[in-house]
Amino acid sequence: MGYELQAVIAGDELLRAASRSVPGARVASLRQGLSLMPMTDEVFDAVTDGSTAGALGFWRLPGGFERLLAQWSAAGPVAYVEADYFGGVGEQRAAVWADGALAVGPLDAPAKKWFSRAVSPISQALRQLGVRSSLGEDEFEAVGLDRHRNNDHWISSSTS
């Protein structure tokens, strides 16, 4: 079974307020006061400026969206994360914006190269958002990103 995620993660109040201006945005609650906004086709179309996507090396970050993430981050740190795994092989990528600018990343790691869960790109980004993990879990598990395996399932658990 695979795991696929492309989403914005930020503090619940910040993300709910910021996403109100994004047509089709859905927000799902995570633990530790965070929320997630899956990158759907409708959200992608609403936030792209039409420029070439992939400037930061992400698969699904809309062109120009990093400027909007930087604006949102004036109210608190905002992460954009991507993960794609199947059968234990895949990749993660993450970046964090804070105080109106790119603060961390983009970080990336292929799963073929074994890395500690604690240093995975998404766990590093979540630490920048203030996530704390307990013994035996990483930040990914601490906020509940393991609850769903793809964007469609996150959307079904979200609110508009």
mmCIF file of C-alpha atoms in Angstrom:
data_model
loop_
_atom_site.group_PDB
_atom_site.id
_atom_site.type_symbol
_atom_site.label_atom_id
_atom_site.label_comp_id
_atom_site.label_asym_id
_atom_site.label_seq_id
_atom_site.Cartn_x
_atom_site.Cartn_y
_atom_site.Cartn_z
ATOM 1 C CA MET A 1 0.000 0.000 0.000
ATOM 2 C CA GLY A 2 1.271 3.473 -0.846
ATOM 3 C CA TYR A 3 1.321 6.847 0.822
ATOM 4 C CA GLU A 4 0.893 10.110 -1.064
ATOM 5 C CA LEU A 5 0.598 13.643 0.285
ATOM 6 C CA GLN A 6 0.896 17.157 -1.131
ATOM 7 C CA ALA A 7 -0.243 19.745 1.393
ATOM 8 C CA VAL A 8 0.228 22.975 3.289
ATOM 9 C CA ILE A 9 0.568 22.569 7.059
ATOM 10 C CA ALA A 10 0.333 25.434 9.547
ATOM 11 C CA GLY A 11 -1.264 26.459 12.804
ATOM 12 C CA ASP A 12 -4.993 25.776 12.743
ATOM 13 C CA GLU A 13 -6.196 29.391 13.051
ATOM 14 C CA LEU A 14 -3.627 30.690 10.566
ATOM 15 C CA LEU A 15 -4.420 28.066 7.917
ATOM 16 C CA ARG A 16 -8.190 28.333 8.298
ATOM 17 C CA ALA A 17 -8.038 32.136 7.960
ATOM 18 C CA ALA A 18 -5.583 32.083 5.028
ATOM 19 C CA SER A 19 -7.421 29.345 3.125
ATOM 20 C CA ARG A 20 -10.723 31.264 3.137
ATOM 21 C CA SER A 21 -9.457 33.189 0.120
ATOM 22 C CA VAL A 22 -8.608 29.997 -1.795
ATOM 23 C CA PRO A 23 -11.501 28.535 -3.811
ATOM 24 C CA GLY A 24 -12.008 24.836 -3.103
ATOM 25 C CA ALA A 25 -9.654 24.777 -0.114
ATOM 26 C CA ARG A 26 -10.361 22.094 2.464
ATOM 27 C CA VAL A 27 -8.710 22.063 5.881
ATOM 28 C CA ALA A 28 -8.252 18.966 8.058
ATOM 29 C CA SER A 29 -7.255 19.138 11.699
ATOM 30 C CA LEU A 30 -4.055 17.559 12.902
ATOM 31 C CA ARG A 31 -2.794 17.203 16.461
ATOM 32 C CA GLN A 32 -0.771 19.808 18.380
ATOM 33 C CA GLY A 33 -2.804 22.748 17.065
ATOM 34 C CA LEU A 34 -1.944 22.254 13.407
ATOM 35 C CA SER A 35 -4.058 21.763 10.295
ATOM 36 C CA LEU A 36 -3.444 20.557 6.765
ATOM 37 C CA MET A 37 -4.758 21.860 3.431
ATOM 38 C CA PRO A 38 -4.414 19.208 0.693
ATOM 39 C CA MET A 39 -3.234 20.431 -2.713
ATOM 40 C CA THR A 40 -6.192 19.534 -4.920
ATOM 41 C CA ASP A 41 -6.572 20.377 -8.601
ATOM 42 C CA GLU A 42 -9.004 23.161 -7.677
ATOM 43 C CA VAL A 43 -6.617 24.666 -5.114
ATOM 44 C CA PHE A 44 -3.708 24.333 -7.551
ATOM 45 C CA ASP A 45 -5.644 26.245 -10.230
ATOM 46 C CA ALA A 46 -6.740 28.908 -7.731
ATOM 47 C CA VAL A 47 -3.257 29.702 -6.404
ATOM 48 C CA THR A 48 -1.013 29.331 -9.455
ATOM 49 C CA ASP A 49 0.166 32.471 -11.193
ATOM 50 C CA GLY A 50 0.733 30.519 -14.395
ATOM 51 C CA SER A 51 4.508 30.511 -14.096
ATOM 52 C CA THR A 52 6.463 27.301 -14.338
ATOM 53 C CA ALA A 53 5.930 25.088 -11.326
ATOM 54 C CA GLY A 54 8.829 23.250 -9.803
ATOM 55 C CA ALA A 55 11.123 26.170 -9.072
ATOM 56 C CA LEU A 56 11.846 24.658 -5.657
ATOM 57 C CA GLY A 57 11.874 21.083 -6.942
ATOM 58 C CA PHE A 58 8.441 20.046 -5.688
ATOM 59 C CA TRP A 59 6.212 17.861 -7.878
ATOM 60 C CA ARG A 60 2.982 19.729 -7.216
ATOM 61 C CA LEU A 61 3.814 23.205 -5.862
ATOM 62 C CA PRO A 62 1.922 25.648 -8.116
ATOM 63 C CA GLY A 63 3.981 28.297 -9.878
ATOM 64 C CA GLY A 64 4.090 31.433 -7.752
ATOM 65 C CA PHE A 65 2.442 29.763 -4.740
ATOM 66 C CA GLU A 66 5.615 30.211 -2.716
ATOM 67 C CA ARG A 67 4.909 33.977 -2.669
ATOM 68 C CA LEU A 68 1.482 33.374 -1.134
ATOM 69 C CA LEU A 69 2.991 30.963 1.412
ATOM 70 C CA ALA A 70 5.523 33.656 2.317
ATOM 71 C CA GLN A 71 2.666 36.146 2.837
ATOM 72 C CA TRP A 72 0.784 33.687 5.031
ATOM 73 C CA SER A 73 3.938 33.068 7.071
ATOM 74 C CA ALA A 74 3.914 36.646 8.347
ATOM 75 C CA ALA A 75 1.281 35.341 10.812
ATOM 76 C CA GLY A 76 3.258 32.188 11.729
ATOM 77 C CA PRO A 77 5.335 29.430 10.156
ATOM 78 C CA VAL A 78 3.857 27.588 7.167
ATOM 79 C CA ALA A 79 5.144 24.352 5.640
ATOM 80 C CA TYR A 80 4.557 22.814 2.240
ATOM 81 C CA VAL A 81 5.173 19.059 2.233
ATOM 82 C CA GLU A 82 5.114 16.261 -0.296
ATOM 83 C CA ALA A 83 5.538 12.525 0.180
ATOM 84 C CA ASP A 84 5.171 9.653 -2.243
ATOM 85 C CA TYR A 85 5.876 6.078 -1.147
ATOM 86 C CA PHE A 86 5.021 2.626 -2.356
ATOM 87 C CA GLY A 87 6.471 -0.532 -0.895
ATOM 88 C CA GLY A 88 8.885 1.426 1.292
ATOM 89 C CA VAL A 89 10.452 3.272 -1.643
ATOM 90 C CA GLY A 90 9.725 6.883 -2.426
ATOM 91 C CA GLU A 91 10.543 10.461 -1.568
ATOM 92 C CA GLN A 92 9.738 13.308 0.794
ATOM 93 C CA ARG A 93 10.224 17.015 0.257
ATOM 94 C CA ALA A 94 9.419 19.907 2.587
ATOM 95 C CA ALA A 95 9.989 23.631 2.996
ATOM 96 C CA VAL A 96 9.025 26.120 5.689
ATOM 97 C CA TRP A 97 8.257 29.813 5.337
ATOM 98 C CA ALA A 98 8.437 32.116 8.369
ATOM 99 C CA ASP A 99 8.329 35.876 8.847
ATOM 100 C CA GLY A 100 7.473 36.390 5.185
ATOM 101 C CA ALA A 101 10.353 34.417 3.648
ATOM 102 C CA LEU A 102 11.582 30.905 2.920
ATOM 103 C CA ALA A 103 13.197 29.859 6.201
ATOM 104 C CA VAL A 104 14.028 26.160 5.786
ATOM 105 C CA GLY A 105 14.563 24.054 2.693
ATOM 106 C CA PRO A 106 13.551 22.803 0.417
ATOM 107 C CA LEU A 107 14.606 19.590 2.122
ATOM 108 C CA ASP A 108 14.383 16.305 0.284
ATOM 109 C CA ALA A 109 15.290 12.677 0.810
ATOM 110 C CA PRO A 110 14.708 9.582 -1.258
ATOM 111 C CA ALA A 111 13.555 6.616 0.829
ATOM 112 C CA LYS A 112 15.984 4.383 -1.063
ATOM 113 C CA LYS A 113 18.662 6.084 1.010
ATOM 114 C CA TRP A 114 17.801 4.988 4.533
ATOM 115 C CA PHE A 115 17.446 7.903 6.881
ATOM 116 C CA SER A 116 16.357 8.160 10.453
ATOM 117 C CA ARG A 117 12.692 9.094 10.799
ATOM 118 C CA ALA A 118 13.802 11.991 13.012
ATOM 119 C CA VAL A 119 15.697 13.616 10.148
ATOM 120 C CA SER A 120 13.108 13.070 7.423
ATOM 121 C CA PRO A 121 12.223 16.279 5.571
ATOM 122 C CA ILE A 122 8.639 16.328 6.849
ATOM 123 C CA SER A 123 9.680 15.712 10.462
ATOM 124 C CA GLN A 124 12.237 18.519 10.193
ATOM 125 C CA ALA A 125 9.578 20.876 8.816
ATOM 126 C CA LEU A 126 7.118 19.913 11.534
ATOM 127 C CA ARG A 127 9.732 20.678 14.209
ATOM 128 C CA GLN A 128 9.955 24.183 12.722
ATOM 129 C CA LEU A 129 6.183 24.454 13.292
ATOM 130 C CA GLY A 130 6.695 23.600 16.961
ATOM 131 C CA VAL A 131 5.765 19.905 16.897
ATOM 132 C CA ARG A 132 7.147 17.766 19.684
ATOM 133 C CA SER A 133 7.324 13.986 19.531
ATOM 134 C CA SER A 134 7.363 11.385 22.284
ATOM 135 C CA LEU A 135 9.741 8.504 22.718
ATOM 136 C CA GLY A 136 9.172 5.951 19.957
ATOM 137 C CA GLU A 137 7.446 8.291 17.491
ATOM 138 C CA ASP A 138 8.517 10.977 15.070
ATOM 139 C CA GLU A 139 6.839 14.322 14.398
ATOM 140 C CA PHE A 140 4.984 12.824 11.414
ATOM 141 C CA GLU A 141 3.205 10.398 13.757
ATOM 142 C CA ALA A 142 2.929 12.935 16.595
ATOM 143 C CA VAL A 143 0.617 15.181 14.542
ATOM 144 C CA GLY A 144 -1.285 12.264 12.986
ATOM 145 C CA LEU A 145 -0.070 12.391 9.387
ATOM 146 C CA ASP A 146 -0.217 8.603 9.434
ATOM 147 C CA ARG A 147 -4.042 8.707 9.859
ATOM 148 C CA HIS A 148 -4.687 8.856 6.095
ATOM 149 C CA ARG A 149 -2.704 7.524 3.149
ATOM 150 C CA ASN A 150 -3.580 10.071 0.432
ATOM 151 C CA ASN A 151 -5.035 13.516 -0.264
ATOM 152 C CA ASP A 152 -8.507 12.119 -1.053
ATOM 153 C CA HIS A 153 -8.775 10.659 2.439
ATOM 154 C CA TRP A 154 -7.597 13.939 3.989
ATOM 155 C CA ILE A 155 -10.209 15.783 1.938
ATOM 156 C CA SER A 156 -12.971 13.485 3.176
ATOM 157 C CA SER A 157 -11.972 14.319 6.779
ATOM 158 C CA SER A 158 -11.766 18.081 6.162
ATOM 159 C CA THR A 159 -14.009 21.114 6.280
ATOM 160 C CA SER A 160 -14.342 23.788 3.620
#
